[in-house]
mmCIF file of C-alpha atoms in Angstrom:
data_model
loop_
_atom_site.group_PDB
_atom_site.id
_atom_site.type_symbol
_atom_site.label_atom_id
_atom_site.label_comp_id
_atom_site.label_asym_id
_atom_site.label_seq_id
_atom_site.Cartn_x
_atom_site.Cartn_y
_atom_site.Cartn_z
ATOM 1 C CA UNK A 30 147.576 -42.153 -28.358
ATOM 2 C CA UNK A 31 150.152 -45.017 -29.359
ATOM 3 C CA UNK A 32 152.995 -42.745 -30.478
ATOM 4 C CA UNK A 33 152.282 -40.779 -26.161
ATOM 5 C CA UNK A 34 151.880 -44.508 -25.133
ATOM 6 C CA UNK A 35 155.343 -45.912 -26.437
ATOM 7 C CA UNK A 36 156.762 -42.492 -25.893
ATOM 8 C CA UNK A 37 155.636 -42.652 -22.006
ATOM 9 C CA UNK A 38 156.736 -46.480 -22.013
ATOM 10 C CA UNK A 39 160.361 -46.077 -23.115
ATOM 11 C CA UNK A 40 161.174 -42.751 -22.617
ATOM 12 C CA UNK A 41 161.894 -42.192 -26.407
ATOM 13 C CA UNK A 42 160.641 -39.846 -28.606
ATOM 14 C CA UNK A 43 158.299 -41.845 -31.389
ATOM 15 C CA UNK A 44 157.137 -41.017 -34.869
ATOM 16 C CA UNK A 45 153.609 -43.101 -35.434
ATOM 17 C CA UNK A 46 151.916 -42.921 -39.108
ATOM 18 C CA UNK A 47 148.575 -44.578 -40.581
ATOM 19 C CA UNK A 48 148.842 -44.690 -44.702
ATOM 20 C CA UNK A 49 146.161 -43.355 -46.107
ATOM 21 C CA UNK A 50 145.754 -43.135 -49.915
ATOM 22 C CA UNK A 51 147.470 -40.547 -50.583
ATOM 23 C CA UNK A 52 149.912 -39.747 -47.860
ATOM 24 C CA UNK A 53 150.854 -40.458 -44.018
ATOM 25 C CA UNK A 54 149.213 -39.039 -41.644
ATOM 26 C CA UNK A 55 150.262 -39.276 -37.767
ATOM 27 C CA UNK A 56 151.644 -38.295 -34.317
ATOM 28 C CA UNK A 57 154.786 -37.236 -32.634
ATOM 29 C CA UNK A 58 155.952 -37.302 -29.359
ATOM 30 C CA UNK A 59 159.059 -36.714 -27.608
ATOM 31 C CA UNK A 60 160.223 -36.499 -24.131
ATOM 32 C CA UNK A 61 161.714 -34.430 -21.615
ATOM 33 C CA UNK A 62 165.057 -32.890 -22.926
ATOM 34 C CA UNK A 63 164.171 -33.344 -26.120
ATOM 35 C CA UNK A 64 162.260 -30.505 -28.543
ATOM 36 C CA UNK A 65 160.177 -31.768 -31.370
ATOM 37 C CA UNK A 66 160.085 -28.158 -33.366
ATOM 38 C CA UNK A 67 163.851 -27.593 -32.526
ATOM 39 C CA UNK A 68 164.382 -31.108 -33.920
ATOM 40 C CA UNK A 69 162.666 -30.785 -37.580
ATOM 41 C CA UNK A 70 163.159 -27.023 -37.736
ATOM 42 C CA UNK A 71 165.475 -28.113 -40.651
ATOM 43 C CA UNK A 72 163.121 -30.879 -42.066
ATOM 44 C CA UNK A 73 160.854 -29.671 -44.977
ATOM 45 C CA UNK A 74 158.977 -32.813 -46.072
ATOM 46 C CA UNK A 75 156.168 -32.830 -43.951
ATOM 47 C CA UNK A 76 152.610 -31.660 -45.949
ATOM 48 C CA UNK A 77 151.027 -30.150 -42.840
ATOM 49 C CA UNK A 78 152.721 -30.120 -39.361
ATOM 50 C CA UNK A 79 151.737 -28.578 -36.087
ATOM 51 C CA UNK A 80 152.283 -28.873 -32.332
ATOM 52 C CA UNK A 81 154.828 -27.854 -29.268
ATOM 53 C CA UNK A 82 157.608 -28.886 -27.850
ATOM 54 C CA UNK A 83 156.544 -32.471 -27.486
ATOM 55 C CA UNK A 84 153.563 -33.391 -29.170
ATOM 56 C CA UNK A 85 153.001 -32.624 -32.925
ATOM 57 C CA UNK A 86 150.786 -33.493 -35.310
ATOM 58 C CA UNK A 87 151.789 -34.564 -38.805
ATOM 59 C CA UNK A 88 150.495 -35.340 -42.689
ATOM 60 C CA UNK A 89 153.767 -36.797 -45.041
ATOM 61 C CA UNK A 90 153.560 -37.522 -48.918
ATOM 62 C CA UNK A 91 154.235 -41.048 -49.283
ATOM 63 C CA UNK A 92 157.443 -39.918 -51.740
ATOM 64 C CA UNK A 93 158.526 -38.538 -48.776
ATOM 65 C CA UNK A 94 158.772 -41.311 -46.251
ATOM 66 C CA UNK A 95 162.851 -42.525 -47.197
ATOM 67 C CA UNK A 96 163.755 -38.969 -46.633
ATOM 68 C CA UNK A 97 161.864 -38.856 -42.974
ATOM 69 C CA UNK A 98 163.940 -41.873 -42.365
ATOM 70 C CA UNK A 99 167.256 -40.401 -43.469
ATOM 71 C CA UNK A 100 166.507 -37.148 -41.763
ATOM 72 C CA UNK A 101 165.757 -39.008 -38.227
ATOM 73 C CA UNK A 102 169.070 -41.583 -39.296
ATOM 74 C CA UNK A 103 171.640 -38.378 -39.615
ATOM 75 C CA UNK A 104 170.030 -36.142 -37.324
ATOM 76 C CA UNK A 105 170.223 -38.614 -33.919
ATOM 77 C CA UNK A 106 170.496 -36.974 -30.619
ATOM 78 C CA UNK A 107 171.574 -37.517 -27.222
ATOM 79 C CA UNK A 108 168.848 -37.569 -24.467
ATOM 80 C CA UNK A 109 169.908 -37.243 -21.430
ATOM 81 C CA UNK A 110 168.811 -38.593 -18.374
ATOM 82 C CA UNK A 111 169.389 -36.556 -15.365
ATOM 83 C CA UNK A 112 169.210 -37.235 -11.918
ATOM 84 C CA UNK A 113 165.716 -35.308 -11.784
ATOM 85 C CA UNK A 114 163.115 -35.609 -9.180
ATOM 86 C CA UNK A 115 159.969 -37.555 -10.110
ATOM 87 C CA UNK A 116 156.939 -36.440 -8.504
ATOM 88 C CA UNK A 117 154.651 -39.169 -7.739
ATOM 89 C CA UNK A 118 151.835 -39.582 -5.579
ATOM 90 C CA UNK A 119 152.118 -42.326 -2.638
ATOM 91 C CA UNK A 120 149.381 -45.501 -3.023
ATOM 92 C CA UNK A 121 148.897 -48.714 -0.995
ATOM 93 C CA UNK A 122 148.726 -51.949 -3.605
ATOM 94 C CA UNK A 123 145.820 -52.986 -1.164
ATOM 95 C CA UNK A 124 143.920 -49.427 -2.811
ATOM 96 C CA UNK A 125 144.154 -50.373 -6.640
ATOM 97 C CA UNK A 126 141.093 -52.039 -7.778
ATOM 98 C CA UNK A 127 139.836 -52.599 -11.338
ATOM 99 C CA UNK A 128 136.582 -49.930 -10.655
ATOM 100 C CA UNK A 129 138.979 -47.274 -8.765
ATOM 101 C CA UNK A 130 141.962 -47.372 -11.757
ATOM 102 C CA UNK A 131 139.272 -47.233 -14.684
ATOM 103 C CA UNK A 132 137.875 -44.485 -13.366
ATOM 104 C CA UNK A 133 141.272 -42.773 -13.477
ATOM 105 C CA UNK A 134 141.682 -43.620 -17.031
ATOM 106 C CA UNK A 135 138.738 -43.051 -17.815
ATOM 107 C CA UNK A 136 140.063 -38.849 -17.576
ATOM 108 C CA UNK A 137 142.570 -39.751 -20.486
ATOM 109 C CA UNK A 138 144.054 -38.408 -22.593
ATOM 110 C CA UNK A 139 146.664 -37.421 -20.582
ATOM 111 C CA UNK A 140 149.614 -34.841 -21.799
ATOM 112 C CA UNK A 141 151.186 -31.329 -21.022
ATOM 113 C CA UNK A 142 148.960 -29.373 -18.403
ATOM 114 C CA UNK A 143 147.537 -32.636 -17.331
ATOM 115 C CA UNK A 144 149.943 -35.411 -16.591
ATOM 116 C CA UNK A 145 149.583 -39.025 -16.311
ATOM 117 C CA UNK A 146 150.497 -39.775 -12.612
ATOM 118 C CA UNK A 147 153.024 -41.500 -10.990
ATOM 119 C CA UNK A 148 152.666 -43.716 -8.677
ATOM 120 C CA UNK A 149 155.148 -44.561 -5.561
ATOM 121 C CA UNK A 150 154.274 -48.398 -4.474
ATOM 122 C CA UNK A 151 156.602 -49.834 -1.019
ATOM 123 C CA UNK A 152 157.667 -53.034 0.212
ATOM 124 C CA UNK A 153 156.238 -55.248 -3.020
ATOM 125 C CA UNK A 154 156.061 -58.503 -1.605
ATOM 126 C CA UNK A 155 156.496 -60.526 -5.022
ATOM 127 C CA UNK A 156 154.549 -63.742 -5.639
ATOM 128 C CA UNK A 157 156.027 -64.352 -8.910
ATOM 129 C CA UNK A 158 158.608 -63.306 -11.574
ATOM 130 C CA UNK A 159 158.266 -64.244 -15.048
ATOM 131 C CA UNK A 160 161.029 -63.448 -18.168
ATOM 132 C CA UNK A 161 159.002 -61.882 -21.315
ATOM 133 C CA UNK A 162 160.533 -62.182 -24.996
ATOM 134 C CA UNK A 163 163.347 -64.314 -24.323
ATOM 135 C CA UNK A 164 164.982 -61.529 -21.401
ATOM 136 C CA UNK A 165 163.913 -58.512 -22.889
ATOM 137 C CA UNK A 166 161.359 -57.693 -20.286
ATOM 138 C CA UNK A 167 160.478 -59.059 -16.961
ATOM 139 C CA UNK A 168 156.740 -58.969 -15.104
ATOM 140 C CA UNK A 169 156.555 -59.584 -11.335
ATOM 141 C CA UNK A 170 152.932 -60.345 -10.127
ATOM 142 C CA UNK A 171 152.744 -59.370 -6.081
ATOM 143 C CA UNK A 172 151.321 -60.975 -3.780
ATOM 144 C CA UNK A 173 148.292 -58.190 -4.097
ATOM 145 C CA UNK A 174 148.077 -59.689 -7.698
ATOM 146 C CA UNK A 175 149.320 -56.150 -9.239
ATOM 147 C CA UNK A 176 151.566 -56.886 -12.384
ATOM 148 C CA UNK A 177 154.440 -54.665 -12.543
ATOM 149 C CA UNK A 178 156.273 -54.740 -16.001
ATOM 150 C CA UNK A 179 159.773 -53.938 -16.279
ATOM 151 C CA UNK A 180 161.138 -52.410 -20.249
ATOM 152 C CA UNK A 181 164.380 -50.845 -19.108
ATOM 153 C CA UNK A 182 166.907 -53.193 -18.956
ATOM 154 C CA UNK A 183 168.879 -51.205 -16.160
ATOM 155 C CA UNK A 184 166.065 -52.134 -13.861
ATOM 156 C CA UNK A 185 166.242 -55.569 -14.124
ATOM 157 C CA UNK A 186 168.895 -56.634 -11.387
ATOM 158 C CA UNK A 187 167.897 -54.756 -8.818
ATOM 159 C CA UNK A 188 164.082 -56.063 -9.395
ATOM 160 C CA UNK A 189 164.062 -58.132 -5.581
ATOM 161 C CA UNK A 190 161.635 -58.784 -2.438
ATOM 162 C CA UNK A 191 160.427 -55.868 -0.950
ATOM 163 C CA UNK A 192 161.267 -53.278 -3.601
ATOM 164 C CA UNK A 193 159.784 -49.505 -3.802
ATOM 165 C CA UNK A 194 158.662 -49.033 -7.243
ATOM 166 C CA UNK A 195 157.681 -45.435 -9.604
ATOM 167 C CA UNK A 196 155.594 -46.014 -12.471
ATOM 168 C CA UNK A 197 152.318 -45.661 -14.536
ATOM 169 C CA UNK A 198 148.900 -47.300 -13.697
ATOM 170 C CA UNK A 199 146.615 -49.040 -16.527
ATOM 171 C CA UNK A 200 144.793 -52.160 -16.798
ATOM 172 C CA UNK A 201 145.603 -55.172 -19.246
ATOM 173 C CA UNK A 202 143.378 -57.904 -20.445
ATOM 174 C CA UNK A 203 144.503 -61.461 -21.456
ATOM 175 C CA UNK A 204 141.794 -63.672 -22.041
ATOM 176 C CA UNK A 205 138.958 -62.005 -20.706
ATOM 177 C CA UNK A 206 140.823 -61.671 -17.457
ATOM 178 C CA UNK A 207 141.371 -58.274 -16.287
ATOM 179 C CA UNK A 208 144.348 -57.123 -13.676
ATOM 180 C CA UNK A 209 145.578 -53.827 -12.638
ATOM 181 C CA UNK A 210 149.172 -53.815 -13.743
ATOM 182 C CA UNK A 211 152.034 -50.945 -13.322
ATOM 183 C CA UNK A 212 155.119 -49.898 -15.956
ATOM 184 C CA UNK A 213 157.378 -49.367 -13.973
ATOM 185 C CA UNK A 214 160.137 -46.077 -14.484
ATOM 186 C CA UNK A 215 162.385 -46.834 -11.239
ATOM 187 C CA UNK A 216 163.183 -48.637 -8.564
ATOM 188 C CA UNK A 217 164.031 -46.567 -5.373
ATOM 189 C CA UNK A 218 165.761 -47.333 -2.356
ATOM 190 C CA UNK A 219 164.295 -46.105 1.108
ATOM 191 C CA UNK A 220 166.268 -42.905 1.001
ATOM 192 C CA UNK A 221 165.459 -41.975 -2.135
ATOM 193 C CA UNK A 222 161.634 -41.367 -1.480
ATOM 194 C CA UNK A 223 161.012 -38.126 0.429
#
């Protein structure tokens, strides 16, 4: 779930291992554009390794772990970002509630045949804007006290008043305190939403 998590955060494939006695054992998962069997077609150090196009599951010697590294290091590849559509499903901020967006995660995990939605949000009407990790992220509580967090740094400018917003649902919890927060994977203007 963390390696689909990050992978779904940043929009990067991510290798995620646990050590175990003897070896690694772990998840991949990659992202549109970018095929995880393709990719380590060429890579023979894995014990046991299974999956599709981008999920996989995986079980590594630990004498094996430097040449994973070197393997990912010389075999780096462009992902490219097109100008694709994103379908997403319209919501009011008024209609996200703690009982309402548990419930939806409550159907996880999510993955190929059964996406994660996303969710279109209009006209935020920001209360609040704070900086995260010295500039390296930014989270904007609305008026509607949804947090939206912002990871891509291309986003950041054009986060302003009344902004229409594409991203994933979940729930955090910071001190006991629940809210209904929202990762956010674009900003759109007016004409971009059909």
């Amino acid at each position: 779930l963390l390696a689909s998590k990050l992978s779904n955060t940043y929009k990067k494939p991510f290798i995620v291992l646990s050590e175990n006695k003897d070896n690694y054992k772990g998840s991949i998962r990659g992202v549109d554009g970018f095929h995880l069997i393709d990719y380590f077609k060429d890579f023979n150090g894995f014990e046991k390794f299974g999956g599709h196009a981008q999920a996989a599951g995986v079980t590594l010697s630990k004498d094996k772990l430097f040449d994973l590294k070197e393997y990912v290091d010389t075999h780096i590849v462009e992902i490219q970002e097109s100008n694709q559509i994103i379908e997403c499903e319209h919501i009011d901020e008024q209609a996200l509630n703690l009982k309402d967006v548990q419930d939806y995660l409550n159907l996880a995990p999510f993955g190929i045949g059964f996406e994660e939605i996303n969710y279109y949000i209009g006209n935020i009407n920001i209360q609040s804007k704070i900086t995260l990790a010295n500039g390296k992220y930014y989270k904007v509580i609305s008026n509607h006290d949804i947090e939206y967090l912002f990871f891509k740094s291309d986003l950041f400018d054009r986060i302003k008043e009344n902004m229409n917003v594409v991203g994933k649902i979940s729930i955090s919890e910071f001190r006991g305190i629940k809210k209904v927060n929202m990762i956010v994977d674009a900003i759109l203007e007016d004409e971009d939403y059909v």
